[in-house]
JSON list of C-alpha atoms and ligand atoms in Angstrom, two decimals:
[
{"chain": "A", "resi": 1, "resn": "MET", "atom": "CA", "xyz": [-13.76, 20.16, 2.82]},
{"chain": "A", "resi": 2, "resn": "ASN", "atom": "CA", "xyz": [-16.71, 17.84, 2.31]},
{"chain": "A", "resi": 3, "resn": "ASN", "atom": "CA", "xyz": [-16.66, 18.59, -1.40]},
{"chain": "A", "resi": 4, "resn": "HIS", "atom": "CA", "xyz": [-12.97, 17.87, -1.40]},
{"chain": "A", "resi": 5, "resn": "ILE", "atom": "CA", "xyz": [-13.51, 14.39, 0.04]},
{"chain": "A", "resi": 6, "resn": "GLN", "atom": "CA", "xyz": [-16.60, 13.58, -2.01]},
{"chain": "A", "resi": 7, "resn": "GLY", "atom": "CA", "xyz": [-15.20, 14.87, -5.28]},
{"chain": "A", "resi": 8, "resn": "ILE", "atom": "CA", "xyz": [-16.91, 16.21, -8.38]},
{"chain": "A", "resi": 9, "resn": "GLY", "atom": "CA", "xyz": [-16.59, 15.55, -12.12]},
{"chain": "A", "resi": 10, "resn": "MET", "atom": "CA", "xyz": [-13.57, 13.32, -12.72]},
{"chain": "A", "resi": 11, "resn": "THR", "atom": "CA", "xyz": [-13.30, 12.59, -8.99]},
{"chain": "A", "resi": 12, "resn": "SER", "atom": "CA", "xyz": [-17.00, 11.86, -8.45]},
{"chain": "A", "resi": 13, "resn": "GLN", "atom": "CA", "xyz": [-18.52, 8.65, -7.13]},
{"chain": "A", "resi": 14, "resn": "ARG", "atom": "CA", "xyz": [-19.50, 7.59, -10.65]},
{"chain": "A", "resi": 15, "resn": "THR", "atom": "CA", "xyz": [-15.89, 7.76, -11.78]},
{"chain": "A", "resi": 16, "resn": "ARG", "atom": "CA", "xyz": [-14.85, 5.70, -8.77]},
{"chain": "A", "resi": 17, "resn": "ASP", "atom": "CA", "xyz": [-17.54, 3.10, -9.48]},
{"chain": "A", "resi": 18, "resn": "ARG", "atom": "CA", "xyz": [-16.12, 2.66, -12.97]},
{"chain": "A", "resi": 19, "resn": "LEU", "atom": "CA", "xyz": [-12.66, 1.97, -11.55]},
{"chain": "A", "resi": 20, "resn": "VAL", "atom": "CA", "xyz": [-14.08, -0.72, -9.28]},
{"chain": "A", "resi": 21, "resn": "ASP", "atom": "CA", "xyz": [-15.96, -2.34, -12.19]},
{"chain": "A", "resi": 22, "resn": "ARG", "atom": "CA", "xyz": [-12.67, -2.48, -14.02]},
{"chain": "A", "resi": 23, "resn": "LEU", "atom": "CA", "xyz": [-10.79, -4.02, -11.07]},
{"chain": "A", "resi": 24, "resn": "ARG", "atom": "CA", "xyz": [-13.50, -6.67, -10.81]},
{"chain": "A", "resi": 25, "resn": "ARG", "atom": "CA", "xyz": [-13.13, -7.47, -14.52]},
{"chain": "A", "resi": 26, "resn": "GLU", "atom": "CA", "xyz": [-9.36, -7.73, -14.03]},
{"chain": "A", "resi": 27, "resn": "GLY", "atom": "CA", "xyz": [-9.90, -10.43, -11.41]},
{"chain": "A", "resi": 28, "resn": "ILE", "atom": "CA", "xyz": [-10.12, -8.75, -8.00]},
{"chain": "A", "resi": 29, "resn": "GLN", "atom": "CA", "xyz": [-12.69, -10.80, -6.08]},
{"chain": "A", "resi": 30, "resn": "ASN", "atom": "CA", "xyz": [-12.61, -9.68, -2.46]},
{"chain": "A", "resi": 31, "resn": "GLN", "atom": "CA", "xyz": [-15.82, -7.65, -2.04]},
{"chain": "A", "resi": 32, "resn": "ARG", "atom": "CA", "xyz": [-14.60, -5.82, 1.03]},
{"chain": "A", "resi": 33, "resn": "VAL", "atom": "CA", "xyz": [-11.47, -4.69, -0.78]},
{"chain": "A", "resi": 34, "resn": "LEU", "atom": "CA", "xyz": [-13.51, -3.49, -3.76]},
{"chain": "A", "resi": 35, "resn": "GLU", "atom": "CA", "xyz": [-15.93, -1.64, -1.48]},
{"chain": "A", "resi": 36, "resn": "VAL", "atom": "CA", "xyz": [-13.12, 0.12, 0.38]},
{"chain": "A", "resi": 37, "resn": "ILE", "atom": "CA", "xyz": [-11.53, 1.19, -2.91]},
{"chain": "A", "resi": 38, "resn": "ARG", "atom": "CA", "xyz": [-14.91, 2.42, -4.11]},
{"chain": "A", "resi": 39, "resn": "THR", "atom": "CA", "xyz": [-15.35, 4.62, -1.05]},
{"chain": "A", "resi": 40, "resn": "THR", "atom": "CA", "xyz": [-11.80, 5.93, -0.51]},
{"chain": "A", "resi": 41, "resn": "PRO", "atom": "CA", "xyz": [-10.98, 9.25, -2.23]},
{"chain": "A", "resi": 42, "resn": "ARG", "atom": "CA", "xyz": [-7.73, 8.43, -4.06]},
{"chain": "A", "resi": 43, "resn": "HIS", "atom": "CA", "xyz": [-7.67, 11.93, -5.53]},
{"chain": "A", "resi": 44, "resn": "MET", "atom": "CA", "xyz": [-6.84, 13.32, -2.10]},
{"chain": "A", "resi": 45, "resn": "PHE", "atom": "CA", "xyz": [-3.54, 11.47, -2.07]},
{"chain": "A", "resi": 46, "resn": "ILE", "atom": "CA", "xyz": [-2.18, 13.06, -5.24]},
{"chain": "A", "resi": 47, "resn": "ASP", "atom": "CA", "xyz": [-1.40, 16.54, -6.48]},
{"chain": "A", "resi": 48, "resn": "GLU", "atom": "CA", "xyz": [-4.40, 18.64, -7.47]},
{"chain": "A", "resi": 49, "resn": "ALA", "atom": "CA", "xyz": [-3.03, 18.99, -11.00]},
{"chain": "A", "resi": 50, "resn": "LEU", "atom": "CA", "xyz": [-3.33, 15.20, -11.43]},
{"chain": "A", "resi": 51, "resn": "ALA", "atom": "CA", "xyz": [-6.54, 14.69, -9.46]},
{"chain": "A", "resi": 52, "resn": "HIS", "atom": "CA", "xyz": [-8.59, 14.26, -12.64]},
{"chain": "A", "resi": 53, "resn": "ARG", "atom": "CA", "xyz": [-6.60, 11.07, -13.32]},
{"chain": "A", "resi": 54, "resn": "ALA", "atom": "CA", "xyz": [-7.00, 9.64, -9.82]},
{"chain": "A", "resi": 55, "resn": "TYR", "atom": "CA", "xyz": [-9.49, 6.94, -10.85]},
{"chain": "A", "resi": 56, "resn": "GLU", "atom": "CA", "xyz": [-7.58, 5.70, -13.87]},
{"chain": "A", "resi": 57, "resn": "ASP", "atom": "CA", "xyz": [-5.99, 2.33, -13.19]},
{"chain": "A", "resi": 58, "resn": "THR", "atom": "CA", "xyz": [-2.48, 3.71, -13.30]},
{"chain": "A", "resi": 59, "resn": "ALA", "atom": "CA", "xyz": [0.44, 4.68, -11.06]},
{"chain": "A", "resi": 60, "resn": "LEU", "atom": "CA", "xyz": [0.93, 8.47, -10.80]},
{"chain": "A", "resi": 61, "resn": "PRO", "atom": "CA", "xyz": [3.84, 10.66, -9.65]},
{"chain": "A", "resi": 62, "resn": "ILE", "atom": "CA", "xyz": [3.65, 12.01, -6.08]},
{"chain": "A", "resi": 63, "resn": "GLY", "atom": "CA", "xyz": [6.91, 14.02, -6.11]},
{"chain": "A", "resi": 64, "resn": "GLN", "atom": "CA", "xyz": [10.50, 13.17, -5.09]},
{"chain": "A", "resi": 65, "resn": "GLY", "atom": "CA", "xyz": [10.66, 10.62, -7.89]},
{"chain": "A", "resi": 66, "resn": "GLN", "atom": "CA", "xyz": [8.05, 8.41, -6.20]},
{"chain": "A", "resi": 67, "resn": "THR", "atom": "CA", "xyz": [4.65, 7.12, -7.31]},
{"chain": "A", "resi": 68, "resn": "ILE", "atom": "CA", "xyz": [1.29, 6.18, -5.85]},
{"chain": "A", "resi": 69, "resn": "SER", "atom": "CA", "xyz": [0.76, 2.53, -6.83]},
{"chain": "A", "resi": 70, "resn": "GLN", "atom": "CA", "xyz": [-1.70, 1.49, -9.52]},
{"chain": "A", "resi": 71, "resn": "PRO", "atom": "CA", "xyz": [-5.14, 0.71, -7.99]},
{"chain": "A", "resi": 72, "resn": "TYR", "atom": "CA", "xyz": [-5.05, -2.85, -9.38]},
{"chain": "A", "resi": 73, "resn": "ILE", "atom": "CA", "xyz": [-1.79, -3.51, -7.51]},
{"chain": "A", "resi": 74, "resn": "VAL", "atom": "CA", "xyz": [-3.16, -1.97, -4.32]},
{"chain": "A", "resi": 75, "resn": "ALA", "atom": "CA", "xyz": [-6.25, -4.18, -4.59]},
{"chain": "A", "resi": 76, "resn": "ARG", "atom": "CA", "xyz": [-4.25, -7.28, -5.44]},
{"chain": "A", "resi": 77, "resn": "MET", "atom": "CA", "xyz": [-1.72, -6.90, -2.61]},
{"chain": "A", "resi": 78, "resn": "THR", "atom": "CA", "xyz": [-4.50, -6.12, -0.13]},
{"chain": "A", "resi": 79, "resn": "GLU", "atom": "CA", "xyz": [-6.47, -9.16, -1.26]},
{"chain": "A", "resi": 80, "resn": "ILE", "atom": "CA", "xyz": [-3.40, -11.37, -0.76]},
{"chain": "A", "resi": 81, "resn": "ILE", "atom": "CA", "xyz": [-2.86, -10.00, 2.75]},
{"chain": "A", "resi": 82, "resn": "LEU", "atom": "CA", "xyz": [-6.49, -10.83, 3.66]},
{"chain": "A", "resi": 83, "resn": "GLU", "atom": "CA", "xyz": [-6.59, -14.25, 1.98]},
{"chain": "A", "resi": 84, "resn": "ASN", "atom": "CA", "xyz": [-6.29, -16.26, 5.22]},
{"chain": "A", "resi": 85, "resn": "GLY", "atom": "CA", "xyz": [-8.51, -13.97, 7.29]},
{"chain": "A", "resi": 86, "resn": "VAL", "atom": "CA", "xyz": [-8.03, -10.49, 8.71]},
{"chain": "A", "resi": 87, "resn": "PRO", "atom": "CA", "xyz": [-4.67, -10.00, 10.49]},
{"chain": "A", "resi": 88, "resn": "ASP", "atom": "CA", "xyz": [-4.81, -7.89, 13.68]},
{"chain": "A", "resi": 89, "resn": "LYS", "atom": "CA", "xyz": [-2.06, -5.61, 12.33]},
{"chain": "A", "resi": 90, "resn": "VAL", "atom": "CA", "xyz": [-0.07, -4.95, 9.17]},
{"chain": "A", "resi": 91, "resn": "LEU", "atom": "CA", "xyz": [3.35, -3.41, 8.64]},
{"chain": "A", "resi": 92, "resn": "GLU", "atom": "CA", "xyz": [3.65, -1.47, 5.39]},
{"chain": "A", "resi": 93, "resn": "VAL", "atom": "CA", "xyz": [7.09, -0.45, 4.13]},
{"chain": "A", "resi": 94, "resn": "GLY", "atom": "CA", "xyz": [6.94, 2.60, 1.83]},
{"chain": "A", "resi": 95, "resn": "THR", "atom": "CA", "xyz": [4.08, 4.91, 2.92]},
{"chain": "A", "resi": 96, "resn": "GLY", "atom": "CA", "xyz": [4.46, 7.14, -0.15]},
{"chain": "A", "resi": 97, "resn": "SER", "atom": "CA", "xyz": [1.18, 8.99, -0.64]},
{"chain": "A", "resi": 98, "resn": "GLY", "atom": "CA", "xyz": [-0.47, 7.09, 2.21]},
{"chain": "A", "resi": 99, "resn": "TYR", "atom": "CA", "xyz": [-3.18, 5.64, -0.06]},
{"chain": "A", "resi": 100, "resn": "GLN", "atom": "CA", "xyz": [-2.33, 1.96, 0.46]},
{"chain": "A", "resi": 101, "resn": "ALA", "atom": "CA", "xyz": [-2.17, 2.54, 4.22]},
{"chain": "A", "resi": 102, "resn": "ALA", "atom": "CA", "xyz": [-5.62, 4.18, 4.10]},
{"chain": "A", "resi": 103, "resn": "ILE", "atom": "CA", "xyz": [-7.09, 1.18, 2.28]},
{"chain": "A", "resi": 104, "resn": "LEU", "atom": "CA", "xyz": [-5.54, -1.19, 4.82]},
{"chain": "A", "resi": 105, "resn": "ALA", "atom": "CA", "xyz": [-6.70, 0.93, 7.75]},
{"chain": "A", "resi": 106, "resn": "ARG", "atom": "CA", "xyz": [-10.32, 0.37, 6.75]},
{"chain": "A", "resi": 107, "resn": "LEU", "atom": "CA", "xyz": [-9.85, -3.41, 6.66]},
{"chain": "A", "resi": 108, "resn": "VAL", "atom": "CA", "xyz": [-7.51, -4.29, 9.54]},
{"chain": "A", "resi": 109, "resn": "PRO", "atom": "CA", "xyz": [-7.42, -3.04, 13.16]},
{"chain": "A", "resi": 110, "resn": "LYS", "atom": "CA", "xyz": [-3.91, -1.50, 13.08]},
{"chain": "A", "resi": 111, "resn": "VAL", "atom": "CA", "xyz": [-1.60, -0.32, 10.33]},
{"chain": "A", "resi": 112, "resn": "TYR", "atom": "CA", "xyz": [2.06, 0.48, 10.94]},
{"chain": "A", "resi": 113, "resn": "THR", "atom": "CA", "xyz": [3.73, 2.23, 8.04]},
{"chain": "A", "resi": 114, "resn": "VAL", "atom": "CA", "xyz": [7.31, 3.40, 7.50]},
{"chain": "A", "resi": 115, "resn": "GLU", "atom": "CA", "xyz": [8.59, 5.93, 4.93]},
{"chain": "A", "resi": 116, "resn": "ARG", "atom": "CA", "xyz": [12.16, 7.10, 4.27]},
{"chain": "A", "resi": 117, "resn": "ILE", "atom": "CA", "xyz": [11.23, 10.52, 2.75]},
{"chain": "A", "resi": 118, "resn": "ASN", "atom": "CA", "xyz": [9.91, 12.79, 5.47]},
{"chain": "A", "resi": 119, "resn": "GLY", "atom": "CA", "xyz": [8.23, 15.24, 3.08]},
{"chain": "A", "resi": 120, "resn": "LEU", "atom": "CA", "xyz": [6.01, 12.47, 1.71]},
{"chain": "A", "resi": 121, "resn": "LEU", "atom": "CA", "xyz": [5.22, 11.14, 5.17]},
{"chain": "A", "resi": 122, "resn": "MET", "atom": "CA", "xyz": [4.02, 14.59, 6.34]},
{"chain": "A", "resi": 123, "resn": "LYS", "atom": "CA", "xyz": [1.58, 14.83, 3.44]},
{"chain": "A", "resi": 124, "resn": "ALA", "atom": "CA", "xyz": [0.35, 11.27, 3.99]},
{"chain": "A", "resi": 125, "resn": "ARG", "atom": "CA", "xyz": [-0.31, 12.01, 7.65]},
{"chain": "A", "resi": 126, "resn": "ASP", "atom": "CA", "xyz": [-2.35, 15.08, 6.68]},
{"chain": "A", "resi": 127, "resn": "CYS", "atom": "CA", "xyz": [-4.57, 12.94, 4.44]},
{"chain": "A", "resi": 128, "resn": "HIS", "atom": "CA", "xyz": [-5.03, 10.32, 7.14]},
{"chain": "A", "resi": 129, "resn": "ARG", "atom": "CA", "xyz": [-6.02, 13.06, 9.59]},
{"chain": "A", "resi": 130, "resn": "THR", "atom": "CA", "xyz": [-8.53, 14.57, 7.15]},
{"chain": "A", "resi": 131, "resn": "LEU", "atom": "CA", "xyz": [-10.08, 11.15, 6.60]},
{"chain": "A", "resi": 132, "resn": "LYS", "atom": "CA", "xyz": [-10.08, 10.51, 10.38]},
{"chain": "A", "resi": 133, "resn": "LEU", "atom": "CA", "xyz": [-8.14, 7.28, 10.03]},
{"chain": "A", "resi": 134, "resn": "MET", "atom": "CA", "xyz": [-6.92, 6.99, 13.61]},
{"chain": "A", "resi": 135, "resn": "ASN", "atom": "CA", "xyz": [-5.53, 3.44, 13.40]},
{"chain": "A", "resi": 136, "resn": "ILE", "atom": "CA", "xyz": [-2.50, 4.28, 11.23]},
{"chain": "A", "resi": 137, "resn": "TYR", "atom": "CA", "xyz": [0.82, 4.61, 13.06]},
{"chain": "A", "resi": 138, "resn": "SER", "atom": "CA", "xyz": [3.64, 5.96, 10.95]},
{"chain": "A", "resi": 139, "resn": "LYS", "atom": "CA", "xyz": [7.36, 6.47, 11.30]},
{"chain": "A", "resi": 140, "resn": "HIS", "atom": "CA", "xyz": [10.08, 8.26, 9.35]},
{"chain": "A", "resi": 141, "resn": "SER", "atom": "CA", "xyz": [12.90, 5.75, 8.84]},
{"chain": "A", "resi": 142, "resn": "ASP", "atom": "CA", "xyz": [14.51, 3.20, 6.57]},
{"chain": "A", "resi": 143, "resn": "GLY", "atom": "CA", "xyz": [11.88, 0.49, 6.45]},
{"chain": "A", "resi": 144, "resn": "SER", "atom": "CA", "xyz": [14.36, -2.22, 5.49]},
{"chain": "A", "resi": 145, "resn": "TRP", "atom": "CA", "xyz": [14.81, -2.47, 9.24]},
{"chain": "A", "resi": 146, "resn": "GLY", "atom": "CA", "xyz": [11.07, -2.88, 9.74]},
{"chain": "A", "resi": 147, "resn": "TRP", "atom": "CA", "xyz": [9.59, -1.53, 12.97]},
{"chain": "A", "resi": 148, "resn": "PRO", "atom": "CA", "xyz": [10.87, -3.97, 15.61]},
{"chain": "A", "resi": 149, "resn": "GLU", "atom": "CA", "xyz": [9.05, -2.37, 18.59]},
{"chain": "A", "resi": 150, "resn": "ASN", "atom": "CA", "xyz": [5.66, -3.63, 17.33]},
{"chain": "A", "resi": 151, "resn": "ALA", "atom": "CA", "xyz": [6.85, -6.97, 15.92]},
{"chain": "A", "resi": 152, "resn": "PRO", "atom": "CA", "xyz": [6.03, -9.70, 15.21]},
{"chain": "A", "resi": 153, "resn": "TYR", "atom": "CA", "xyz": [3.57, -8.94, 12.40]},
{"chain": "A", "resi": 154, "resn": "PRO", "atom": "CA", "xyz": [1.05, -11.43, 10.97]},
{"chain": "A", "resi": 155, "resn": "ALA", "atom": "CA", "xyz": [1.22, -9.43, 7.73]},
{"chain": "A", "resi": 156, "resn": "ILE", "atom": "CA", "xyz": [3.89, -7.30, 6.05]},
{"chain": "A", "resi": 157, "resn": "MET", "atom": "CA", "xyz": [3.38, -5.42, 2.79]},
{"chain": "A", "resi": 158, "resn": "VAL", "atom": "CA", "xyz": [6.38, -3.89, 1.03]},
{"chain": "A", "resi": 159, "resn": "THR", "atom": "CA", "xyz": [5.56, -1.31, -1.66]},
{"chain": "A", "resi": 160, "resn": "ALA", "atom": "CA", "xyz": [9.08, -0.63, -2.98]},
{"chain": "A", "resi": 161, "resn": "ALA", "atom": "CA", "xyz": [11.30, -3.27, -4.55]},
{"chain": "A", "resi": 162, "resn": "PRO", "atom": "CA", "xyz": [14.54, -4.56, -2.99]},
{"chain": "A", "resi": 163, "resn": "GLU", "atom": "CA", "xyz": [16.88, -6.85, -4.91]},
{"chain": "A", "resi": 164, "resn": "HIS", "atom": "CA", "xyz": [16.71, -9.30, -2.03]},
{"chain": "A", "resi": 165, "resn": "VAL", "atom": "CA", "xyz": [14.20, -9.67, 0.78]},
{"chain": "A", "resi": 166, "resn": "PRO", "atom": "CA", "xyz": [15.56, -7.78, 3.84]},
{"chain": "A", "resi": 167, "resn": "GLU", "atom": "CA", "xyz": [16.49, -10.16, 6.66]},
{"chain": "A", "resi": 168, "resn": "SER", "atom": "CA", "xyz": [14.97, -7.88, 9.34]},
{"chain": "A", "resi": 169, "resn": "LEU", "atom": "CA", "xyz": [11.57, -8.08, 7.72]},
{"chain": "A", "resi": 170, "resn": "LEU", "atom": "CA", "xyz": [11.68, -11.87, 7.67]},
{"chain": "A", "resi": 171, "resn": "GLU", "atom": "CA", "xyz": [12.58, -11.82, 11.35]},
{"chain": "A", "resi": 172, "resn": "GLN", "atom": "CA", "xyz": [9.61, -9.60, 12.19]},
{"chain": "A", "resi": 173, "resn": "LEU", "atom": "CA", "xyz": [7.06, -11.91, 10.56]},
{"chain": "A", "resi": 174, "resn": "SER", "atom": "CA", "xyz": [5.09, -14.07, 13.01]},
{"chain": "A", "resi": 175, "resn": "ILE", "atom": "CA", "xyz": [4.80, -17.83, 12.54]},
{"chain": "A", "resi": 176, "resn": "GLY", "atom": "CA", "xyz": [2.03, -18.30, 9.98]},
{"chain": "A", "resi": 177, "resn": "GLY", "atom": "CA", "xyz": [2.50, -14.66, 8.95]},
{"chain": "A", "resi": 178, "resn": "ARG", "atom": "CA", "xyz": [2.51, -13.51, 5.33]},
{"chain": "A", "resi": 179, "resn": "MET", "atom": "CA", "xyz": [4.68, -10.96, 3.56]},
{"chain": "A", "resi": 180, "resn": "VAL", "atom": "CA", "xyz": [3.89, -9.67, 0.10]},
{"chain": "A", "resi": 181, "resn": "ILE", "atom": "CA", "xyz": [6.89, -8.02, -1.54]},
{"chain": "A", "resi": 182, "resn": "PRO", "atom": "CA", "xyz": [8.13, -7.12, -5.05]},
{"chain": "A", "resi": 183, "resn": "VAL", "atom": "CA", "xyz": [11.66, -8.43, -5.57]},
{"chain": "A", "resi": 184, "resn": "GLY", "atom": "CA", "xyz": [14.11, -7.69, -8.37]},
{"chain": "A", "resi": 185, "resn": "SER", "atom": "CA", "xyz": [16.18, -4.98, -10.00]},
{"chain": "A", "resi": 186, "resn": "THR", "atom": "CA", "xyz": [14.71, -1.60, -10.94]},
{"chain": "A", "resi": 187, "resn": "ASN", "atom": "CA", "xyz": [15.26, -1.89, -14.67]},
{"chain": "A", "resi": 188, "resn": "GLY", "atom": "CA", "xyz": [14.84, -5.59, -14.99]},
{"chain": "A", "resi": 189, "resn": "ARG", "atom": "CA", "xyz": [11.82, -7.63, -14.07]},
{"chain": "A", "resi": 190, "resn": "GLN", "atom": "CA", "xyz": [10.45, -7.62, -10.58]},
{"chain": "A", "resi": 191, "resn": "MET", "atom": "CA", "xyz": [8.27, -10.41, -9.32]},
{"chain": "A", "resi": 192, "resn": "LEU", "atom": "CA", "xyz": [5.66, -10.09, -6.62]},
{"chain": "A", "resi": 193, "resn": "LYS", "atom": "CA", "xyz": [6.38, -12.72, -3.97]},
{"chain": "A", "resi": 194, "resn": "LEU", "atom": "CA", "xyz": [4.34, -14.12, -1.14]},
{"chain": "A", "resi": 195, "resn": "ILE", "atom": "CA", "xyz": [6.50, -15.33, 1.73]},
{"chain": "A", "resi": 196, "resn": "THR", "atom": "CA", "xyz": [4.89, -17.36, 4.50]},
{"chain": "A", "resi": 197, "resn": "ARG", "atom": "CA", "xyz": [6.65, -18.08, 7.75]},
{"chain": "A", "resi": 198, "resn": "THR", "atom": "CA", "xyz": [6.26, -21.69, 8.90]},
{"chain": "A", "resi": 199, "resn": "PRO", "atom": "CA", "xyz": [7.38, -23.18, 12.23]},
{"chain": "A", "resi": 200, "resn": "SER", "atom": "CA", "xyz": [10.52, -24.42, 10.50]},
{"chain": "A", "resi": 201, "resn": "GLY", "atom": "CA", "xyz": [11.36, -21.64, 8.04]},
{"chain": "A", "resi": 202, "resn": "PHE", "atom": "CA", "xyz": [9.89, -19.73, 5.11]},
{"chain": "A", "resi": 203, "resn": "GLU", "atom": "CA", "xyz": [7.85, -20.72, 2.06]},
{"chain": "A", "resi": 204, "resn": "GLU", "atom": "CA", "xyz": [8.06, -18.58, -1.04]},
{"chain": "A", "resi": 205, "resn": "GLN", "atom": "CA", "xyz": [5.52, -18.29, -3.85]},
{"chain": "A", "resi": 206, "resn": "THR", "atom": "CA", "xyz": [6.10, -16.21, -6.97]},
{"chain": "A", "resi": 207, "resn": "LEU", "atom": "CA", "xyz": [3.00, -14.33, -8.13]},
{"chain": "A", "resi": 208, "resn": "ASP", "atom": "CA", "xyz": [2.81, -11.57, -10.80]},
{"chain": "A", "resi": 209, "resn": "ALA", "atom": "CA", "xyz": [5.42, -9.58, -12.74]},
{"chain": "A", "resi": 210, "resn": "VAL", "atom": "CA", "xyz": [5.28, -6.02, -11.37]},
{"chain": "A", "resi": 211, "resn": "ARG", "atom": "CA", "xyz": [7.00, -2.61, -11.49]},
{"chain": "A", "resi": 212, "resn": "PHE", "atom": "CA", "xyz": [7.78, -0.71, -8.32]},
{"chain": "A", "resi": 213, "resn": "VAL", "atom": "CA", "xyz": [10.21, 2.06, -7.41]},
{"chain": "A", "resi": 214, "resn": "PRO", "atom": "CA", "xyz": [13.33, 0.67, -5.70]},
{"chain": "A", "resi": 215, "resn": "LEU", "atom": "CA", "xyz": [13.65, 0.13, -1.95]},
{"chain": "A", "resi": 216, "resn": "LEU", "atom": "CA", "xyz": [16.50, 2.48, -1.01]},
{"chain": "A", "resi": 217, "resn": "ASP", "atom": "CA", "xyz": [18.82, 2.73, 2.00]},
{"chain": "A", "resi": 218, "resn": "GLY", "atom": "CA", "xyz": [18.67, 5.43, 4.65]},
{"chain": "A", "resi": 219, "resn": "SER", "atom": "CA", "xyz": [16.17, 8.19, 5.31]},
{"chain": "A", "resi": 220, "resn": "ILE", "atom": "CA", "xyz": [16.00, 11.78, 4.05]},
{"chain": "A", "resi": 221, "resn": "ARG", "atom": "CA", "xyz": [14.06, 14.98, 4.75]},
{"chain": "B", "resi": 301, "resn": "SAH", "atom": "N1", "xyz": [2.34, 2.54, -0.75]},
{"chain": "B", "resi": 301, "resn": "SAH", "atom": "C1", "xyz": [2.62, 3.76, -1.46]},
{"chain": "B", "resi": 301, "resn": "SAH", "atom": "C2", "xyz": [3.50, 3.51, -2.67]},
{"chain": "B", "resi": 301, "resn": "SAH", "atom": "C3", "xyz": [4.60, 4.49, -2.67]},
{"chain": "B", "resi": 301, "resn": "SAH", "atom": "S1", "xyz": [5.97, 4.17, -3.72]},
{"chain": "B", "resi": 301, "resn": "SAH", "atom": "C4", "xyz": [1.32, 4.49, -1.82]},
{"chain": "B", "resi": 301, "resn": "SAH", "atom": "O1", "xyz": [0.24, 3.96, -1.57]},
{"chain": "B", "resi": 301, "resn": "SAH", "atom": "O2", "xyz": [1.38, 5.60, -2.34]},
{"chain": "B", "resi": 301, "resn": "SAH", "atom": "C5", "xyz": [7.13, 3.48, -2.60]},
{"chain": "B", "resi": 301, "resn": "SAH", "atom": "C6", "xyz": [7.56, 4.33, -1.44]},
{"chain": "B", "resi": 301, "resn": "SAH", "atom": "O3", "xyz": [8.57, 3.59, -0.76]},
{"chain": "B", "resi": 301, "resn": "SAH", "atom": "C7", "xyz": [8.20, 5.67, -1.80]},
{"chain": "B", "resi": 301, "resn": "SAH", "atom": "O4", "xyz": [7.54, 6.71, -1.15]},
{"chain": "B", "resi": 301, "resn": "SAH", "atom": "C8", "xyz": [9.64, 5.54, -1.29]},
{"chain": "B", "resi": 301, "resn": "SAH", "atom": "O5", "xyz": [10.17, 6.74, -0.78]},
{"chain": "B", "resi": 301, "resn": "SAH", "atom": "C9", "xyz": [9.47, 4.50, -0.21]},
{"chain": "B", "resi": 301, "resn": "SAH", "atom": "N2", "xyz": [10.70, 3.80, 0.15]},
{"chain": "B", "resi": 301, "resn": "SAH", "atom": "C10", "xyz": [11.71, 3.37, -0.65]},
{"chain": "B", "resi": 301, "resn": "SAH", "atom": "N3", "xyz": [12.67, 2.77, 0.07]},
{"chain": "B", "resi": 301, "resn": "SAH", "atom": "C11", "xyz": [12.24, 2.79, 1.37]},
{"chain": "B", "resi": 301, "resn": "SAH", "atom": "C12", "xyz": [12.79, 2.33, 2.58]},
{"chain": "B", "resi": 301, "resn": "SAH", "atom": "N4", "xyz": [13.97, 1.70, 2.67]},
{"chain": "B", "resi": 301, "resn": "SAH", "atom": "N5", "xyz": [12.09, 2.54, 3.73]},
{"chain": "B", "resi": 301, "resn": "SAH", "atom": "C13", "xyz": [10.90, 3.18, 3.71]},
{"chain": "B", "resi": 301, "resn": "SAH", "atom": "N6", "xyz": [10.33, 3.64, 2.59]},
{"chain": "B", "resi": 301, "resn": "SAH", "atom": "C14", "xyz": [10.99, 3.45, 1.42]}
]
């Protein structure tokens, strides 16, 4: 088990250090984010057959047509969420492999994460248990509806792309809260947006061009 977490060869610490050097060169500046990426075993969140590629800066398939996000995107979205200080909780929509949630869990007190494909959620929970990340709360449902019971959230991170920002997520953002979300069609261009709730409404900033799997309706086994 220990070997599994620590990794050897292409999953070793040296390989992980190289990934972090690369993220730094690509412009990621938050030292805490870089340190958490350096010390989190991404290879545990993907299939063993692909584990040797875990520390390449690339998205990889995780089954059911879904992907684990590219490390650069994980770092970038996490950095944006932390820009104004550490929020006391984060809502993530689209648990997928559980990797992004694991990164967040080491930086913020509480992570709520919602996934529509139960099979993926089960695997993600296993990884979180193995890594003893006890501050991740997860739910199987359509995350377009958010997770109202724990709202409002000072930070929301959406890791699948809707064509329009879901109204329920806007409603669950606290005043001063920030939501980072890719918006656009699957085949066309998606843009990463930062939406900030103000006392009188919402401010929207357009950041990078990105590629995410689509945010879909409903939940499945
Ligand atoms: N954050 C993930 C990225 C996974 S890809 C990671 O670190 O691996 C996006 C995920 O969003 C997929 O698992 C997909 O099933 C999920 N998803 C898509 N639409 C959703 C919805 N409406 N509610 C919850 N999850 C959704």
